[in-house]
Amino acid sequence: GAGVSQSPRYKVAKRGQDVALRCDPISGHVSLFWYQQALGQGPEFLTYFQNEAQLDKSGLPSDRFFAERPEGSVSTLKIQRTQQEDSAVYLCASSNLDGEGRTEAFFGQGTRLTVV
Amino acid sequence: AQSVTQLGSHVSVSEGALVLLRCNYSSSVPPYLFWYVQYPNQGLQLLLKYTSAATLVKGINGFEAEFKKSETSFHLTKPSAHMSDAAEYFCAVTYMANQAGTALIFGKGTTLSVSS
């Protein structure tokens, strides 16, 4: 597709349930990022992939959060045993170097996760 | 360490008035700076970016921003507000690295309201 696609757009999970959020980046983009945006806040970095390699996962808030990008394209963010504090919008972004060696991140519309 | 401070969580202007959204950054290396806009239930859309070329950057929808190193600022302006400008605006900072992308660090956002 032309842009970054995320699914589902909305997810309601019961506390303790596992969820999986999908991100389909722009075709050919090397870099993929996941961000968490709590209500009324700016997005906060979770994790970064370069192709299939997860180069930075320093932003993942706990070991209940896990991300993968096995073939260097689609990525999945998995949250195990969801808690109410996990309620947020999860944004995916992909980027590539432009012709002058600079990057620009393109964002998906996000998945709004509500844990009840 | 890098950080971004957006002064004013909420700015209200009348249609046709000047828009000024403030952003100050902290970075130990030359920064790349961005302004993003987010409409309700949408992802982030890039308005403009500063990547060490011209200090006055023009973006989409009539917005522009000026990088002032001495003031560590990157304020966003628009001469005449439109109703359609009402949205959440985020300032973000990153730095160039030898890879296809680096994580963005966002401010907490400023909600712009435009009244008729």
Short mmCIF file of C-alpha atoms in Angstrom, two decimals:
data_model
loop_
_atom_site.label_atom_id
_atom_site.label_comp_id
_atom_site.label_asym_id
_atom_site.label_seq_id
_atom_site.Cartn_x
_atom_site.Cartn_y
_atom_site.Cartn_z
CA GLY A 1 0.00 0.00 0.00
CA ALA A 2 0.93 3.65 -0.18
CA GLY A 3 1.18 4.23 3.55
CA VAL A 4 1.77 2.49 6.85
CA SER A 5 -1.16 0.27 7.73
CA GLN A 6 -2.02 -0.84 11.25
CA SER A 7 -4.62 -3.32 12.43
CA PRO A 8 -6.84 -3.50 14.24
CA ARG A 9 -7.70 0.17 14.58
CA TYR A 10 -9.41 -0.46 17.90
CA LYS A 11 -8.97 -3.26 20.39
CA VAL A 12 -10.72 -3.82 23.69
CA ALA A 13 -9.06 -6.43 25.87
CA LYS A 14 -9.97 -7.80 29.25
CA ARG A 15 -7.27 -7.45 31.86
CA GLY A 16 -4.98 -10.45 31.64
CA GLN A 17 -5.71 -11.14 27.98
CA ASP A 18 -2.93 -11.30 25.39
CA VAL A 19 -3.12 -9.01 22.36
CA ALA A 20 -1.27 -8.74 19.04
CA LEU A 21 -1.03 -5.54 17.05
CA ARG A 22 0.03 -5.58 13.44
CA CYS A 23 1.98 -3.06 11.40
CA ASP A 24 2.44 -3.18 7.64
CA PRO A 25 5.12 -0.62 6.74
CA ILE A 26 5.69 1.17 3.48
CA SER A 27 7.15 -1.31 1.02
CA GLY A 28 10.94 -1.26 1.02
CA HIS A 29 11.35 0.76 4.18
CA VAL A 30 14.26 -0.55 6.19
CA SER A 31 13.41 0.96 9.54
CA LEU A 32 10.33 0.30 11.63
CA PHE A 33 9.46 1.87 14.96
CA TRP A 34 6.77 1.27 17.55
CA TYR A 35 5.60 4.09 19.81
CA GLN A 36 3.12 4.19 22.67
CA GLN A 37 0.93 7.27 23.06
CA ALA A 38 -0.94 7.58 26.33
CA LEU A 39 -3.97 9.84 26.50
CA GLY A 40 -2.94 13.49 26.40
CA GLN A 41 0.74 12.70 25.90
CA GLY A 42 3.21 12.62 23.07
CA PRO A 43 4.29 9.32 21.57
CA GLU A 44 7.03 7.49 23.42
CA PHE A 45 9.51 5.16 21.75
CA LEU A 46 9.12 1.44 22.38
CA THR A 47 11.33 -0.43 19.95
CA TYR A 48 13.17 -0.19 16.63
CA PHE A 49 13.86 -2.65 13.83
CA GLN A 50 16.30 -2.40 10.98
CA ASN A 51 15.04 -4.98 8.53
CA GLU A 52 14.42 -8.09 10.67
CA ALA A 53 16.89 -7.12 13.39
CA GLN A 54 15.55 -5.58 16.55
CA LEU A 55 18.30 -3.05 17.26
CA ASP A 56 16.75 -1.22 20.17
CA LYS A 57 14.09 -2.37 22.59
CA SER A 58 15.00 -0.05 25.40
CA GLY A 59 11.57 1.58 25.45
CA LEU A 60 9.55 -1.56 26.08
CA PRO A 61 8.00 -0.99 29.51
CA SER A 62 8.09 -4.58 30.73
CA ASP A 63 8.83 -8.13 29.69
CA ARG A 64 5.14 -8.49 28.86
CA PHE A 65 5.85 -6.52 25.69
CA PHE A 66 7.40 -8.32 22.75
CA ALA A 67 7.88 -7.26 19.14
CA GLU A 68 9.00 -9.09 16.06
CA ARG A 69 9.59 -8.51 12.37
CA PRO A 70 10.65 -11.93 11.12
CA GLU A 71 10.93 -11.21 7.40
CA GLY A 72 11.89 -7.58 7.60
CA SER A 73 8.49 -6.32 6.53
CA VAL A 74 5.35 -6.78 8.65
CA SER A 75 5.83 -6.34 12.38
CA THR A 76 3.76 -7.52 15.32
CA LEU A 77 3.71 -6.00 18.78
CA LYS A 78 2.48 -8.47 21.36
CA ILE A 79 1.40 -7.62 24.86
CA GLN A 80 0.92 -10.47 27.28
CA ARG A 81 -1.34 -10.39 30.32
CA THR A 82 -2.57 -6.88 29.54
CA GLN A 83 -2.96 -4.40 32.37
CA GLN A 84 -5.03 -1.24 32.53
CA GLU A 85 -1.91 0.89 32.28
CA ASP A 86 -1.31 -0.61 28.84
CA SER A 87 -4.30 1.32 27.52
CA ALA A 88 -2.93 3.67 24.89
CA VAL A 89 -2.63 4.26 21.18
CA TYR A 90 0.17 2.21 19.66
CA LEU A 91 1.73 3.88 16.65
CA CYS A 92 3.93 2.27 14.06
CA ALA A 93 6.26 4.24 11.81
CA SER A 94 8.54 3.26 8.98
CA SER A 95 11.35 5.19 7.40
CA ASN A 96 14.10 5.06 4.86
CA LEU A 97 17.00 7.24 3.89
CA ASP A 98 16.12 9.88 1.35
CA GLY A 99 18.46 10.81 -1.47
CA GLU A 100 20.49 13.06 0.79
CA GLY A 101 21.00 10.57 3.56
CA ARG A 102 18.26 11.90 5.82
CA THR A 103 15.33 10.05 7.25
CA GLU A 104 11.65 10.79 7.43
CA ALA A 105 9.27 8.67 9.46
CA PHE A 106 5.80 7.91 8.14
CA PHE A 107 3.22 6.97 10.73
CA GLY A 108 0.26 4.65 10.64
CA GLN A 109 -3.10 5.62 12.10
CA GLY A 110 -2.43 3.63 15.22
CA THR A 111 -4.21 0.98 17.22
CA ARG A 112 -6.19 2.22 20.20
CA LEU A 113 -5.97 -0.40 22.92
CA THR A 114 -8.38 -0.23 25.82
CA VAL A 115 -7.89 -2.68 28.67
CA VAL A 116 -10.98 -3.17 30.83
CA ALA B 1 20.35 13.14 26.21
CA GLN B 2 17.76 14.76 24.04
CA SER B 3 14.46 16.26 25.09
CA VAL B 4 11.73 18.53 23.82
CA THR B 5 9.59 21.00 25.75
CA GLN B 6 6.43 22.42 24.28
CA LEU B 7 5.32 25.51 26.15
CA GLY B 8 1.58 25.67 26.49
CA SER B 9 -0.52 22.53 26.33
CA HIS B 10 -3.39 24.50 24.83
CA VAL B 11 -3.38 27.49 22.48
CA SER B 12 -6.54 29.25 21.31
CA VAL B 13 -6.65 31.70 18.42
CA SER B 14 -9.30 33.33 16.29
CA GLU B 15 -9.63 32.50 12.63
CA GLY B 16 -7.25 34.71 10.69
CA ALA B 17 -4.96 35.35 13.66
CA LEU B 18 -1.30 34.45 13.94
CA VAL B 19 -0.51 30.96 15.19
CA LEU B 20 2.57 30.52 17.38
CA LEU B 21 3.36 27.15 18.94
CA ARG B 22 6.52 27.04 21.01
CA CYS B 23 9.12 24.31 21.12
CA ASN B 24 12.47 24.25 22.89
CA TYR B 25 14.90 21.37 22.59
CA SER B 26 17.86 20.00 24.42
CA SER B 27 20.47 18.04 22.52
CA SER B 28 24.15 17.32 22.99
CA VAL B 29 24.59 16.76 19.25
CA PRO B 30 23.29 18.72 16.27
CA PRO B 31 19.58 17.99 16.20
CA TYR B 32 17.11 17.18 13.52
CA LEU B 33 13.79 18.80 14.44
CA PHE B 34 10.27 18.06 13.30
CA TRP B 35 6.74 19.29 13.71
CA TYR B 36 3.91 16.79 13.35
CA VAL B 37 0.15 17.35 13.35
CA GLN B 38 -2.37 14.84 14.63
CA TYR B 39 -6.07 15.07 13.88
CA PRO B 40 -8.53 13.14 16.08
CA ASN B 41 -8.21 9.38 15.69
CA GLN B 42 -5.50 9.80 13.09
CA GLY B 43 -1.80 9.11 12.95
CA LEU B 44 0.90 11.74 12.84
CA GLN B 45 1.45 13.78 9.71
CA LEU B 46 4.72 15.56 9.09
CA LEU B 47 4.33 19.34 8.79
CA LEU B 48 7.97 20.25 8.34
CA LYS B 49 11.49 19.28 9.32
CA TYR B 50 14.85 20.93 9.99
CA THR B 51 17.89 18.91 8.98
CA SER B 52 20.75 21.42 9.17
CA ALA B 53 20.08 23.18 5.87
CA ALA B 54 18.15 26.47 5.90
CA THR B 55 17.19 27.66 9.37
CA LEU B 56 13.78 28.86 8.19
CA VAL B 57 11.79 25.85 7.14
CA LYS B 58 8.55 25.99 5.22
CA GLY B 59 6.07 23.17 5.52
CA ILE B 60 2.64 22.17 4.38
CA ASN B 61 -0.59 24.09 4.96
CA GLY B 62 1.22 27.43 5.26
CA PHE B 63 3.20 26.54 8.38
CA GLU B 64 6.82 27.43 8.90
CA ALA B 65 9.37 27.15 11.69
CA GLU B 66 12.69 28.78 12.44
CA PHE B 67 15.63 26.97 13.99
CA LYS B 68 17.42 29.23 16.46
CA LYS B 69 20.47 27.54 17.89
CA SER B 70 21.22 30.36 20.34
CA GLU B 71 17.76 30.00 21.85
CA THR B 72 17.52 26.20 21.35
CA SER B 73 14.11 26.83 19.86
CA PHE B 74 12.09 25.65 16.89
CA HIS B 75 8.79 27.52 17.14
CA LEU B 76 6.00 26.83 14.66
CA THR B 77 4.11 29.72 13.09
CA LYS B 78 1.36 30.39 10.60
CA PRO B 79 0.36 33.93 9.64
CA SER B 80 -3.38 33.31 9.45
CA ALA B 81 -5.20 30.48 11.21
CA HIS B 82 -7.93 28.45 9.52
CA MET B 83 -10.61 26.44 11.25
CA SER B 84 -9.09 23.34 9.70
CA ASP B 85 -5.85 23.93 11.63
CA ALA B 86 -7.49 22.84 14.87
CA ALA B 87 -5.54 19.75 15.92
CA GLU B 88 -2.79 18.46 18.20
CA TYR B 89 0.74 19.53 17.30
CA PHE B 90 3.89 17.73 18.35
CA CYS B 91 7.47 18.89 18.20
CA ALA B 92 10.09 16.13 17.97
CA VAL B 93 13.86 15.82 17.93
CA THR B 94 16.28 13.22 16.73
CA TYR B 95 19.81 13.07 15.35
CA MET B 96 21.37 11.59 12.29
CA ALA B 97 23.06 8.25 12.74
CA ASN B 98 24.68 5.78 10.41
CA GLN B 99 21.54 3.79 9.97
CA ALA B 100 18.23 4.13 8.25
CA GLY B 101 16.47 5.73 11.14
CA THR B 102 16.66 6.92 14.68
CA ALA B 103 13.85 7.20 17.18
CA LEU B 104 12.02 10.47 17.56
CA ILE B 105 11.66 12.08 20.97
CA PHE B 106 8.37 13.94 21.19
CA GLY B 107 7.10 16.78 23.26
CA LYS B 108 3.82 16.41 25.11
CA GLY B 109 1.90 18.23 22.43
CA THR B 110 -0.05 21.45 22.07
CA THR B 111 -3.74 21.47 21.26
CA LEU B 112 -4.62 24.27 18.88
CA SER B 113 -8.18 25.56 18.95
CA VAL B 114 -9.43 27.98 16.30
CA SER B 115 -12.59 29.98 16.85
CA SER B 116 -14.64 31.81 14.24
#
